[in-house]
Amino acid sequence: MNHNIERRSYSLEFKFEAVRLVTESGRGKTQVAKELDVSRTRIYSWCRTYADQGKSGFKKNETSNNDNVELKRLRIENKRLREEREILKKAAAFFARELK
């Protein structure tokens, strides 16, 4: 079963604001999750991460996510460039035979 579910990513500022709303506003995690249209589990996770590691806990995840996106983009580009190189090699060999 192939589900085309797009994974949402959130900025560091958004995560910090969500945690701040829980810790400073007196609203519960479930209420904040509904207000921000984020899963309750995600809010719990962000609050736990912030309590355990502070802001540095988020930077690691944010960086690795950005790195993964860039790595995927570079792999696709690398594949395309290899295919283009193979086509050019074949074309060069063809024209070299034609000149003889």
PDB file of N, CA and C in Angstrom:
ATOM      1  N   MET A   1       0.845  -1.173   0.000  1.00  0.00           N
ATOM      2  CA  MET A   1       0.000   0.000   0.000  1.00  0.00           C
ATOM      3  C   MET A   1       0.888   1.233   0.000  1.00  0.00           C
ATOM      4  N   ASN A   2       0.741   2.044  -1.010  1.00  0.00           N
ATOM      5  CA  ASN A   2       1.579   3.235  -1.154  1.00  0.00           C
ATOM      6  C   ASN A   2       0.780   4.466  -0.740  1.00  0.00           C
ATOM      7  N   HIS A   3       1.180   5.071   0.354  1.00  0.00           N
ATOM      8  CA  HIS A   3       0.531   6.287   0.816  1.00  0.00           C
ATOM      9  C   HIS A   3       1.423   7.465   0.464  1.00  0.00           C
ATOM     10  N   ASN A   4       0.857   8.422  -0.200  1.00  0.00           N
ATOM     11  CA  ASN A   4       1.605   9.630  -0.544  1.00  0.00           C
ATOM     12  C   ASN A   4       1.376  10.677   0.529  1.00  0.00           C
ATOM     13  N   ILE A   5       1.959  10.439   1.677  1.00  0.00           N
ATOM     14  CA  ILE A   5       1.815  11.357   2.795  1.00  0.00           C
ATOM     15  C   ILE A   5       3.051  12.232   2.843  1.00  0.00           C
ATOM     16  N   GLU A   6       2.828  13.527   2.727  1.00  0.00           N
ATOM     17  CA  GLU A   6       3.940  14.467   2.780  1.00  0.00           C
ATOM     18  C   GLU A   6       4.257  14.764   4.236  1.00  0.00           C
ATOM     19  N   ARG A   7       5.478  14.562   4.609  1.00  0.00           N
ATOM     20  CA  ARG A   7       5.896  14.833   5.973  1.00  0.00           C
ATOM     21  C   ARG A   7       6.131  16.323   6.136  1.00  0.00           C
ATOM     22  N   ARG A   8       5.457  16.893   7.108  1.00  0.00           N
ATOM     23  CA  ARG A   8       5.608  18.324   7.369  1.00  0.00           C
ATOM     24  C   ARG A   8       6.856  18.551   8.195  1.00  0.00           C
ATOM     25  N   SER A   9       7.560  19.608   7.873  1.00  0.00           N
ATOM     26  CA  SER A   9       8.705  19.986   8.698  1.00  0.00           C
ATOM     27  C   SER A   9       8.397  21.333   9.330  1.00  0.00           C
ATOM     28  N   TYR A  10       8.965  21.559  10.485  1.00  0.00           N
ATOM     29  CA  TYR A  10       8.683  22.755  11.249  1.00  0.00           C
ATOM     30  C   TYR A  10       9.985  23.479  11.553  1.00  0.00           C
ATOM     31  N   SER A  11       9.935  24.787  11.490  1.00  0.00           N
ATOM     32  CA  SER A  11      11.117  25.588  11.799  1.00  0.00           C
ATOM     33  C   SER A  11      11.418  25.510  13.290  1.00  0.00           C
ATOM     34  N   LEU A  12      12.649  25.846  13.633  1.00  0.00           N
ATOM     35  CA  LEU A  12      13.031  25.868  15.043  1.00  0.00           C
ATOM     36  C   LEU A  12      12.165  26.858  15.811  1.00  0.00           C
ATOM     37  N   GLU A  13      11.893  28.006  15.195  1.00  0.00           N
ATOM     38  CA  GLU A  13      11.079  29.023  15.856  1.00  0.00           C
ATOM     39  C   GLU A  13       9.681  28.500  16.178  1.00  0.00           C
ATOM     40  N   PHE A  14       9.114  27.759  15.249  1.00  0.00           N
ATOM     41  CA  PHE A  14       7.780  27.189  15.459  1.00  0.00           C
ATOM     42  C   PHE A  14       7.797  26.215  16.633  1.00  0.00           C
ATOM     43  N   LYS A  15       8.818  25.358  16.679  1.00  0.00           N
ATOM     44  CA  LYS A  15       8.930  24.387  17.771  1.00  0.00           C
ATOM     45  C   LYS A  15       9.098  25.092  19.115  1.00  0.00           C
ATOM     46  N   PHE A  16       9.951  26.105  19.161  1.00  0.00           N
ATOM     47  CA  PHE A  16      10.171  26.841  20.407  1.00  0.00           C
ATOM     48  C   PHE A  16       8.893  27.535  20.856  1.00  0.00           C
ATOM     49  N   GLU A  17       8.169  28.104  19.899  1.00  0.00           N
ATOM     50  CA  GLU A  17       6.915  28.786  20.235  1.00  0.00           C
ATOM     51  C   GLU A  17       5.896  27.792  20.773  1.00  0.00           C
ATOM     52  N   ALA A  18       5.829  26.621  20.193  1.00  0.00           N
ATOM     53  CA  ALA A  18       4.902  25.596  20.681  1.00  0.00           C
ATOM     54  C   ALA A  18       5.241  25.203  22.116  1.00  0.00           C
ATOM     55  N   VAL A  19       6.523  24.990  22.389  1.00  0.00           N
ATOM     56  CA  VAL A  19       6.957  24.640  23.749  1.00  0.00           C
ATOM     57  C   VAL A  19       6.661  25.794  24.699  1.00  0.00           C
ATOM     58  N   ARG A  20       6.919  27.030  24.253  1.00  0.00           N
ATOM     59  CA  ARG A  20       6.647  28.190  25.095  1.00  0.00           C
ATOM     60  C   ARG A  20       5.169  28.295  25.437  1.00  0.00           C
ATOM     61  N   LEU A  21       4.316  28.046  24.457  1.00  0.00           N
ATOM     62  CA  LEU A  21       2.876  28.103  24.709  1.00  0.00           C
ATOM     63  C   LEU A  21       2.466  27.086  25.777  1.00  0.00           C
ATOM     64  N   VAL A  22       3.053  25.917  25.738  1.00  0.00           N
ATOM     65  CA  VAL A  22       2.727  24.888  26.730  1.00  0.00           C
ATOM     66  C   VAL A  22       3.246  25.291  28.104  1.00  0.00           C
ATOM     67  N   THR A  23       4.478  25.776  28.150  1.00  0.00           N
ATOM     68  CA  THR A  23       5.107  26.027  29.450  1.00  0.00           C
ATOM     69  C   THR A  23       4.691  27.349  30.083  1.00  0.00           C
ATOM     70  N   GLU A  24       4.357  28.361  29.271  1.00  0.00           N
ATOM     71  CA  GLU A  24       4.100  29.683  29.835  1.00  0.00           C
ATOM     72  C   GLU A  24       2.635  30.124  29.805  1.00  0.00           C
ATOM     73  N   SER A  25       1.823  29.519  28.957  1.00  0.00           N
ATOM     74  CA  SER A  25       0.453  30.011  28.811  1.00  0.00           C
ATOM     75  C   SER A  25      -0.543  29.317  29.731  1.00  0.00           C
ATOM     76  N   GLY A  26      -0.140  28.205  30.294  1.00  0.00           N
ATOM     77  CA  GLY A  26      -1.061  27.455  31.137  1.00  0.00           C
ATOM     78  C   GLY A  26      -1.981  26.540  30.338  1.00  0.00           C
ATOM     79  N   ARG A  27      -1.845  26.549  29.024  1.00  0.00           N
ATOM     80  CA  ARG A  27      -2.652  25.656  28.185  1.00  0.00           C
ATOM     81  C   ARG A  27      -1.994  24.283  28.146  1.00  0.00           C
ATOM     82  N   GLY A  28      -2.795  23.273  28.003  1.00  0.00           N
ATOM     83  CA  GLY A  28      -2.278  21.910  27.932  1.00  0.00           C
ATOM     84  C   GLY A  28      -1.690  21.590  26.571  1.00  0.00           C
ATOM     85  N   LYS A  29      -0.940  20.522  26.526  1.00  0.00           N
ATOM     86  CA  LYS A  29      -0.300  20.096  25.275  1.00  0.00           C
ATOM     87  C   LYS A  29      -1.340  19.782  24.206  1.00  0.00           C
ATOM     88  N   THR A  30      -2.429  19.135  24.598  1.00  0.00           N
ATOM     89  CA  THR A  30      -3.471  18.788  23.638  1.00  0.00           C
ATOM     90  C   THR A  30      -4.105  20.043  23.040  1.00  0.00           C
ATOM     91  N   GLN A  31      -4.376  21.036  23.868  1.00  0.00           N
ATOM     92  CA  GLN A  31      -4.978  22.279  23.393  1.00  0.00           C
ATOM     93  C   GLN A  31      -4.035  23.007  22.441  1.00  0.00           C
ATOM     94  N   VAL A  32      -2.757  23.090  22.809  1.00  0.00           N
ATOM     95  CA  VAL A  32      -1.770  23.755  21.943  1.00  0.00           C
ATOM     96  C   VAL A  32      -1.652  23.002  20.617  1.00  0.00           C
ATOM     97  N   ALA A  33      -1.664  21.684  20.676  1.00  0.00           N
ATOM     98  CA  ALA A  33      -1.579  20.881  19.450  1.00  0.00           C
ATOM     99  C   ALA A  33      -2.743  21.201  18.513  1.00  0.00           C
ATOM    100  N   LYS A  34      -3.944  21.296  19.067  1.00  0.00           N
ATOM    101  CA  LYS A  34      -5.120  21.626  18.246  1.00  0.00           C
ATOM    102  C   LYS A  34      -5.004  23.034  17.666  1.00  0.00           C
ATOM    103  N   GLU A  35      -4.578  23.984  18.486  1.00  0.00           N
ATOM    104  CA  GLU A  35      -4.456  25.369  18.030  1.00  0.00           C
ATOM    105  C   GLU A  35      -3.446  25.513  16.896  1.00  0.00           C
ATOM    106  N   LEU A  36      -2.367  24.746  16.970  1.00  0.00           N
ATOM    107  CA  LEU A  36      -1.300  24.847  15.976  1.00  0.00           C
ATOM    108  C   LEU A  36      -1.447  23.846  14.834  1.00  0.00           C
ATOM    109  N   ASP A  37      -2.475  23.011  14.905  1.00  0.00           N
ATOM    110  CA  ASP A  37      -2.697  21.961  13.902  1.00  0.00           C
ATOM    111  C   ASP A  37      -1.480  21.031  13.786  1.00  0.00           C
ATOM    112  N   VAL A  38      -1.035  20.584  14.942  1.00  0.00           N
ATOM    113  CA  VAL A  38       0.109  19.672  15.050  1.00  0.00           C
ATOM    114  C   VAL A  38      -0.357  18.486  15.890  1.00  0.00           C
ATOM    115  N   SER A  39       0.188  17.309  15.635  1.00  0.00           N
ATOM    116  CA  SER A  39      -0.232  16.157  16.424  1.00  0.00           C
ATOM    117  C   SER A  39       0.173  16.336  17.892  1.00  0.00           C
ATOM    118  N   ARG A  40      -0.653  15.800  18.763  1.00  0.00           N
ATOM    119  CA  ARG A  40      -0.385  15.872  20.203  1.00  0.00           C
ATOM    120  C   ARG A  40       0.932  15.169  20.518  1.00  0.00           C
ATOM    121  N   THR A  41       1.192  14.059  19.844  1.00  0.00           N
ATOM    122  CA  THR A  41       2.435  13.307  20.058  1.00  0.00           C
ATOM    123  C   THR A  41       3.653  14.162  19.750  1.00  0.00           C
ATOM    124  N   ARG A  42       3.560  14.959  18.683  1.00  0.00           N
ATOM    125  CA  ARG A  42       4.689  15.817  18.296  1.00  0.00           C
ATOM    126  C   ARG A  42       4.934  16.883  19.357  1.00  0.00           C
ATOM    127  N   ILE A  43       3.866  17.480  19.888  1.00  0.00           N
ATOM    128  CA  ILE A  43       4.012  18.488  20.946  1.00  0.00           C
ATOM    129  C   ILE A  43       4.661  17.857  22.175  1.00  0.00           C
ATOM    130  N   TYR A  44       4.210  16.676  22.563  1.00  0.00           N
ATOM    131  CA  TYR A  44       4.819  15.976  23.705  1.00  0.00           C
ATOM    132  C   TYR A  44       6.301  15.739  23.455  1.00  0.00           C
ATOM    133  N   SER A  45       6.618  15.315  22.239  1.00  0.00           N
ATOM    134  CA  SER A  45       8.017  15.043  21.892  1.00  0.00           C
ATOM    135  C   SER A  45       8.863  16.307  21.974  1.00  0.00           C
ATOM    136  N   TRP A  46       8.368  17.418  21.428  1.00  0.00           N
ATOM    137  CA  TRP A  46       9.114  18.677  21.467  1.00  0.00           C
ATOM    138  C   TRP A  46       9.321  19.143  22.905  1.00  0.00           C
ATOM    139  N   CYS A  47       8.300  19.027  23.725  1.00  0.00           N
ATOM    140  CA  CYS A  47       8.423  19.443  25.128  1.00  0.00           C
ATOM    141  C   CYS A  47       9.440  18.578  25.864  1.00  0.00           C
ATOM    142  N   ARG A  48       9.417  17.282  25.603  1.00  0.00           N
ATOM    143  CA  ARG A  48      10.367  16.363  26.239  1.00  0.00           C
ATOM    144  C   ARG A  48      11.791  16.666  25.774  1.00  0.00           C
ATOM    145  N   THR A  49      11.957  16.869  24.470  1.00  0.00           N
ATOM    146  CA  THR A  49      13.281  17.197  23.925  1.00  0.00           C
ATOM    147  C   THR A  49      13.812  18.481  24.540  1.00  0.00           C
ATOM    148  N   TYR A  50      12.954  19.504  24.606  1.00  0.00           N
ATOM    149  CA  TYR A  50      13.368  20.781  25.173  1.00  0.00           C
ATOM    150  C   TYR A  50      13.732  20.633  26.648  1.00  0.00           C
ATOM    151  N   ALA A  51      12.944  19.864  27.399  1.00  0.00           N
ATOM    152  CA  ALA A  51      13.219  19.659  28.824  1.00  0.00           C
ATOM    153  C   ALA A  51      14.535  18.907  29.028  1.00  0.00           C
ATOM    154  N   ASP A  52      14.828  17.952  28.162  1.00  0.00           N
ATOM    155  CA  ASP A  52      16.039  17.127  28.309  1.00  0.00           C
ATOM    156  C   ASP A  52      17.296  17.807  27.780  1.00  0.00           C
ATOM    157  N   GLN A  53      17.162  18.505  26.626  1.00  0.00           N
ATOM    158  CA  GLN A  53      18.361  18.990  25.930  1.00  0.00           C
ATOM    159  C   GLN A  53      18.362  20.491  25.667  1.00  0.00           C
ATOM    160  N   GLY A  54      17.278  21.162  25.960  1.00  0.00           N
ATOM    161  CA  GLY A  54      17.203  22.583  25.646  1.00  0.00           C
ATOM    162  C   GLY A  54      17.108  22.796  24.149  1.00  0.00           C
ATOM    163  N   LYS A  55      17.454  23.975  23.701  1.00  0.00           N
ATOM    164  CA  LYS A  55      17.361  24.311  22.279  1.00  0.00           C
ATOM    165  C   LYS A  55      18.281  23.452  21.409  1.00  0.00           C
ATOM    166  N   SER A  56      19.392  23.007  21.962  1.00  0.00           N
ATOM    167  CA  SER A  56      20.350  22.236  21.154  1.00  0.00           C
ATOM    168  C   SER A  56      19.764  20.912  20.686  1.00  0.00           C
ATOM    169  N   GLY A  57      18.767  20.392  21.367  1.00  0.00           N
ATOM    170  CA  GLY A  57      18.136  19.146  20.952  1.00  0.00           C
ATOM    171  C   GLY A  57      17.436  19.269  19.612  1.00  0.00           C
ATOM    172  N   PHE A  58      16.961  20.460  19.287  1.00  0.00           N
ATOM    173  CA  PHE A  58      16.270  20.674  18.023  1.00  0.00           C
ATOM    174  C   PHE A  58      17.234  20.927  16.877  1.00  0.00           C
ATOM    175  N   LYS A  59      18.321  21.608  17.143  1.00  0.00           N
ATOM    176  CA  LYS A  59      19.246  21.948  16.067  1.00  0.00           C
ATOM    177  C   LYS A  59      19.795  20.702  15.392  1.00  0.00           C
ATOM    178  N   LYS A  60      20.080  19.688  16.166  1.00  0.00           N
ATOM    179  CA  LYS A  60      20.618  18.451  15.610  1.00  0.00           C
ATOM    180  C   LYS A  60      19.628  17.854  14.611  1.00  0.00           C
ATOM    181  N   ASN A  61      18.367  17.780  14.977  1.00  0.00           N
ATOM    182  CA  ASN A  61      17.362  17.213  14.088  1.00  0.00           C
ATOM    183  C   ASN A  61      17.148  18.085  12.861  1.00  0.00           C
ATOM    184  N   GLU A  62      17.117  19.386  13.053  1.00  0.00           N
ATOM    185  CA  GLU A  62      16.900  20.309  11.944  1.00  0.00           C
ATOM    186  C   GLU A  62      18.032  20.190  10.926  1.00  0.00           C
ATOM    187  N   THR A  63      19.251  20.129  11.400  1.00  0.00           N
ATOM    188  CA  THR A  63      20.399  20.026  10.518  1.00  0.00           C
ATOM    189  C   THR A  63      20.388  18.714   9.756  1.00  0.00           C
ATOM    190  N   SER A  64      20.132  17.618  10.442  1.00  0.00           N
ATOM    191  CA  SER A  64      20.164  16.337   9.756  1.00  0.00           C
ATOM    192  C   SER A  64      19.063  16.261   8.717  1.00  0.00           C
ATOM    193  N   ASN A  65      17.904  16.857   8.977  1.00  0.00           N
ATOM    194  CA  ASN A  65      16.830  16.863   8.001  1.00  0.00           C
ATOM    195  C   ASN A  65      17.243  17.666   6.773  1.00  0.00           C
ATOM    196  N   ASN A  66      17.828  18.843   6.979  1.00  0.00           N
ATOM    197  CA  ASN A  66      18.305  19.654   5.855  1.00  0.00           C
ATOM    198  C   ASN A  66      19.406  18.931   5.093  1.00  0.00           C
ATOM    199  N   ASP A  67      20.296  18.263   5.811  1.00  0.00           N
ATOM    200  CA  ASP A  67      21.360  17.504   5.164  1.00  0.00           C
ATOM    201  C   ASP A  67      20.792  16.371   4.320  1.00  0.00           C
ATOM    202  N   ASN A  68      19.761  15.702   4.821  1.00  0.00           N
ATOM    203  CA  ASN A  68      19.149  14.607   4.069  1.00  0.00           C
ATOM    204  C   ASN A  68      18.501  15.103   2.793  1.00  0.00           C
ATOM    205  N   VAL A  69      17.851  16.250   2.847  1.00  0.00           N
ATOM    206  CA  VAL A  69      17.226  16.833   1.663  1.00  0.00           C
ATOM    207  C   VAL A  69      18.304  17.182   0.640  1.00  0.00           C
ATOM    208  N   GLU A  70      19.363  17.816   1.095  1.00  0.00           N
ATOM    209  CA  GLU A  70      20.465  18.187   0.190  1.00  0.00           C
ATOM    210  C   GLU A  70      21.136  16.947  -0.394  1.00  0.00           C
ATOM    211  N   LEU A  71      21.349  15.924   0.417  1.00  0.00           N
ATOM    212  CA  LEU A  71      21.970  14.688  -0.057  1.00  0.00           C
ATOM    213  C   LEU A  71      21.109  14.034  -1.134  1.00  0.00           C
ATOM    214  N   LYS A  72      19.809  14.001  -0.927  1.00  0.00           N
ATOM    215  CA  LYS A  72      18.906  13.420  -1.920  1.00  0.00           C
ATOM    216  C   LYS A  72      18.979  14.207  -3.225  1.00  0.00           C
ATOM    217  N   ARG A  73      18.977  15.540  -3.120  1.00  0.00           N
ATOM    218  CA  ARG A  73      19.059  16.387  -4.310  1.00  0.00           C
ATOM    219  C   ARG A  73      20.355  16.135  -5.076  1.00  0.00           C
ATOM    220  N   LEU A  74      21.456  16.025  -4.342  1.00  0.00           N
ATOM    221  CA  LEU A  74      22.755  15.800  -4.975  1.00  0.00           C
ATOM    222  C   LEU A  74      22.839  14.418  -5.616  1.00  0.00           C
ATOM    223  N   ARG A  75      22.235  13.419  -5.009  1.00  0.00           N
ATOM    224  CA  ARG A  75      22.234  12.079  -5.609  1.00  0.00           C
ATOM    225  C   ARG A  75      21.472  12.064  -6.924  1.00  0.00           C
ATOM    226  N   ILE A  76      20.337  12.763  -6.955  1.00  0.00           N
ATOM    227  CA  ILE A  76      19.559  12.841  -8.187  1.00  0.00           C
ATOM    228  C   ILE A  76      20.364  13.556  -9.267  1.00  0.00           C
ATOM    229  N   GLU A  77      20.997  14.666  -8.896  1.00  0.00           N
ATOM    230  CA  GLU A  77      21.813  15.407  -9.861  1.00  0.00           C
ATOM    231  C   GLU A  77      22.990  14.568 -10.334  1.00  0.00           C
ATOM    232  N   ASN A  78      23.620  13.841  -9.435  1.00  0.00           N
ATOM    233  CA  ASN A  78      24.753  12.994  -9.787  1.00  0.00           C
ATOM    234  C   ASN A  78      24.332  11.916 -10.796  1.00  0.00           C
ATOM    235  N   LYS A  79      23.180  11.309 -10.568  1.00  0.00           N
ATOM    236  CA  LYS A  79      22.678  10.277 -11.477  1.00  0.00           C
ATOM    237  C   LYS A  79      22.454  10.863 -12.873  1.00  0.00           C
ATOM    238  N   ARG A  80      21.821  12.049 -12.906  1.00  0.00           N
ATOM    239  CA  ARG A  80      21.562  12.711 -14.185  1.00  0.00           C
ATOM    240  C   ARG A  80      22.862  13.015 -14.918  1.00  0.00           C
ATOM    241  N   LEU A  81      23.855  13.515 -14.201  1.00  0.00           N
ATOM    242  CA  LEU A  81      25.133  13.857 -14.819  1.00  0.00           C
ATOM    243  C   LEU A  81      25.858  12.613 -15.337  1.00  0.00           C
ATOM    244  N   ARG A  82      25.777  11.507 -14.605  1.00  0.00           N
ATOM    245  CA  ARG A  82      26.392  10.253 -15.086  1.00  0.00           C
ATOM    246  C   ARG A  82      25.733   9.782 -16.378  1.00  0.00           C
ATOM    247  N   GLU A  83      24.405   9.888 -16.428  1.00  0.00           N
ATOM    248  CA  GLU A  83      23.688   9.482 -17.640  1.00  0.00           C
ATOM    249  C   GLU A  83      24.078  10.366 -18.814  1.00  0.00           C
ATOM    250  N   GLU A  84      24.180  11.665 -18.585  1.00  0.00           N
ATOM    251  CA  GLU A  84      24.589  12.579 -19.646  1.00  0.00           C
ATOM    252  C   GLU A  84      25.999  12.269 -20.126  1.00  0.00           C
ATOM    253  N   ARG A  85      26.897  11.948 -19.190  1.00  0.00           N
ATOM    254  CA  ARG A  85      28.276  11.623 -19.563  1.00  0.00           C
ATOM    255  C   ARG A  85      28.312  10.373 -20.444  1.00  0.00           C
ATOM    256  N   GLU A  86      27.510   9.366 -20.093  1.00  0.00           N
ATOM    257  CA  GLU A  86      27.474   8.139 -20.901  1.00  0.00           C
ATOM    258  C   GLU A  86      26.971   8.419 -22.312  1.00  0.00           C
ATOM    259  N   ILE A  87      25.966   9.276 -22.425  1.00  0.00           N
ATOM    260  CA  ILE A  87      25.449   9.631 -23.749  1.00  0.00           C
ATOM    261  C   ILE A  87      26.525  10.342 -24.555  1.00  0.00           C
ATOM    262  N   LEU A  88      27.248  11.259 -23.937  1.00  0.00           N
ATOM    263  CA  LEU A  88      28.306  11.987 -24.641  1.00  0.00           C
ATOM    264  C   LEU A  88      29.451  11.064 -25.055  1.00  0.00           C
ATOM    265  N   LYS A  89      29.790  10.090 -24.210  1.00  0.00           N
ATOM    266  CA  LYS A  89      30.851   9.137 -24.568  1.00  0.00           C
ATOM    267  C   LYS A  89      30.444   8.325 -25.796  1.00  0.00           C
ATOM    268  N   LYS A  90      29.188   7.898 -25.834  1.00  0.00           N
ATOM    269  CA  LYS A  90      28.707   7.117 -26.975  1.00  0.00           C
ATOM    270  C   LYS A  90      28.669   7.969 -28.234  1.00  0.00           C
ATOM    271  N   ALA A  91      28.251   9.218 -28.092  1.00  0.00           N
ATOM    272  CA  ALA A  91      28.218  10.122 -29.245  1.00  0.00           C
ATOM    273  C   ALA A  91      29.627  10.385 -29.765  1.00  0.00           C
ATOM    274  N   ALA A  92      30.585  10.584 -28.864  1.00  0.00           N
ATOM    275  CA  ALA A  92      31.970  10.828 -29.279  1.00  0.00           C
ATOM    276  C   ALA A  92      32.526   9.610 -30.017  1.00  0.00           C
ATOM    277  N   ALA A  93      32.243   8.416 -29.511  1.00  0.00           N
ATOM    278  CA  ALA A  93      32.717   7.198 -30.175  1.00  0.00           C
ATOM    279  C   ALA A  93      32.082   7.057 -31.552  1.00  0.00           C
ATOM    280  N   PHE A  94      30.809   7.359 -31.671  1.00  0.00           N
ATOM    281  CA  PHE A  94      30.095   7.276 -32.959  1.00  0.00           C
ATOM    282  C   PHE A  94      30.731   8.225 -33.979  1.00  0.00           C
ATOM    283  N   PHE A  95      30.934   9.478 -33.583  1.00  0.00           N
ATOM    284  CA  PHE A  95      31.492  10.437 -34.505  1.00  0.00           C
ATOM    285  C   PHE A  95      32.950  10.146 -34.830  1.00  0.00           C
ATOM    286  N   ALA A  96      33.677   9.560 -33.925  1.00  0.00           N
ATOM    287  CA  ALA A  96      35.067   9.181 -34.195  1.00  0.00           C
ATOM    288  C   ALA A  96      35.110   8.121 -35.278  1.00  0.00           C
ATOM    289  N   ARG A  97      34.166   7.158 -35.234  1.00  0.00           N
ATOM    290  CA  ARG A  97      34.104   6.116 -36.278  1.00  0.00           C
ATOM    291  C   ARG A  97      33.713   6.731 -37.620  1.00  0.00           C
ATOM    292  N   GLU A  98      32.835   7.708 -37.612  1.00  0.00           N
ATOM    293  CA  GLU A  98      32.375   8.339 -38.852  1.00  0.00           C
ATOM    294  C   GLU A  98      33.499   9.100 -39.556  1.00  0.00           C
ATOM    295  N   LEU A  99      34.440   9.637 -38.776  1.00  0.00           N
ATOM    296  CA  LEU A  99      35.530  10.412 -39.346  1.00  0.00           C
ATOM    297  C   LEU A  99      36.597   9.550 -39.976  1.00  0.00           C
ATOM    298  N   LYS A 100      36.657   8.278 -39.681  1.00  0.00           N
ATOM    299  CA  LYS A 100      37.700   7.392 -40.223  1.00  0.00           C
ATOM    300  C   LYS A 100      37.415   6.970 -41.616  1.00  0.00           C
TER     301      LYS A 100
END
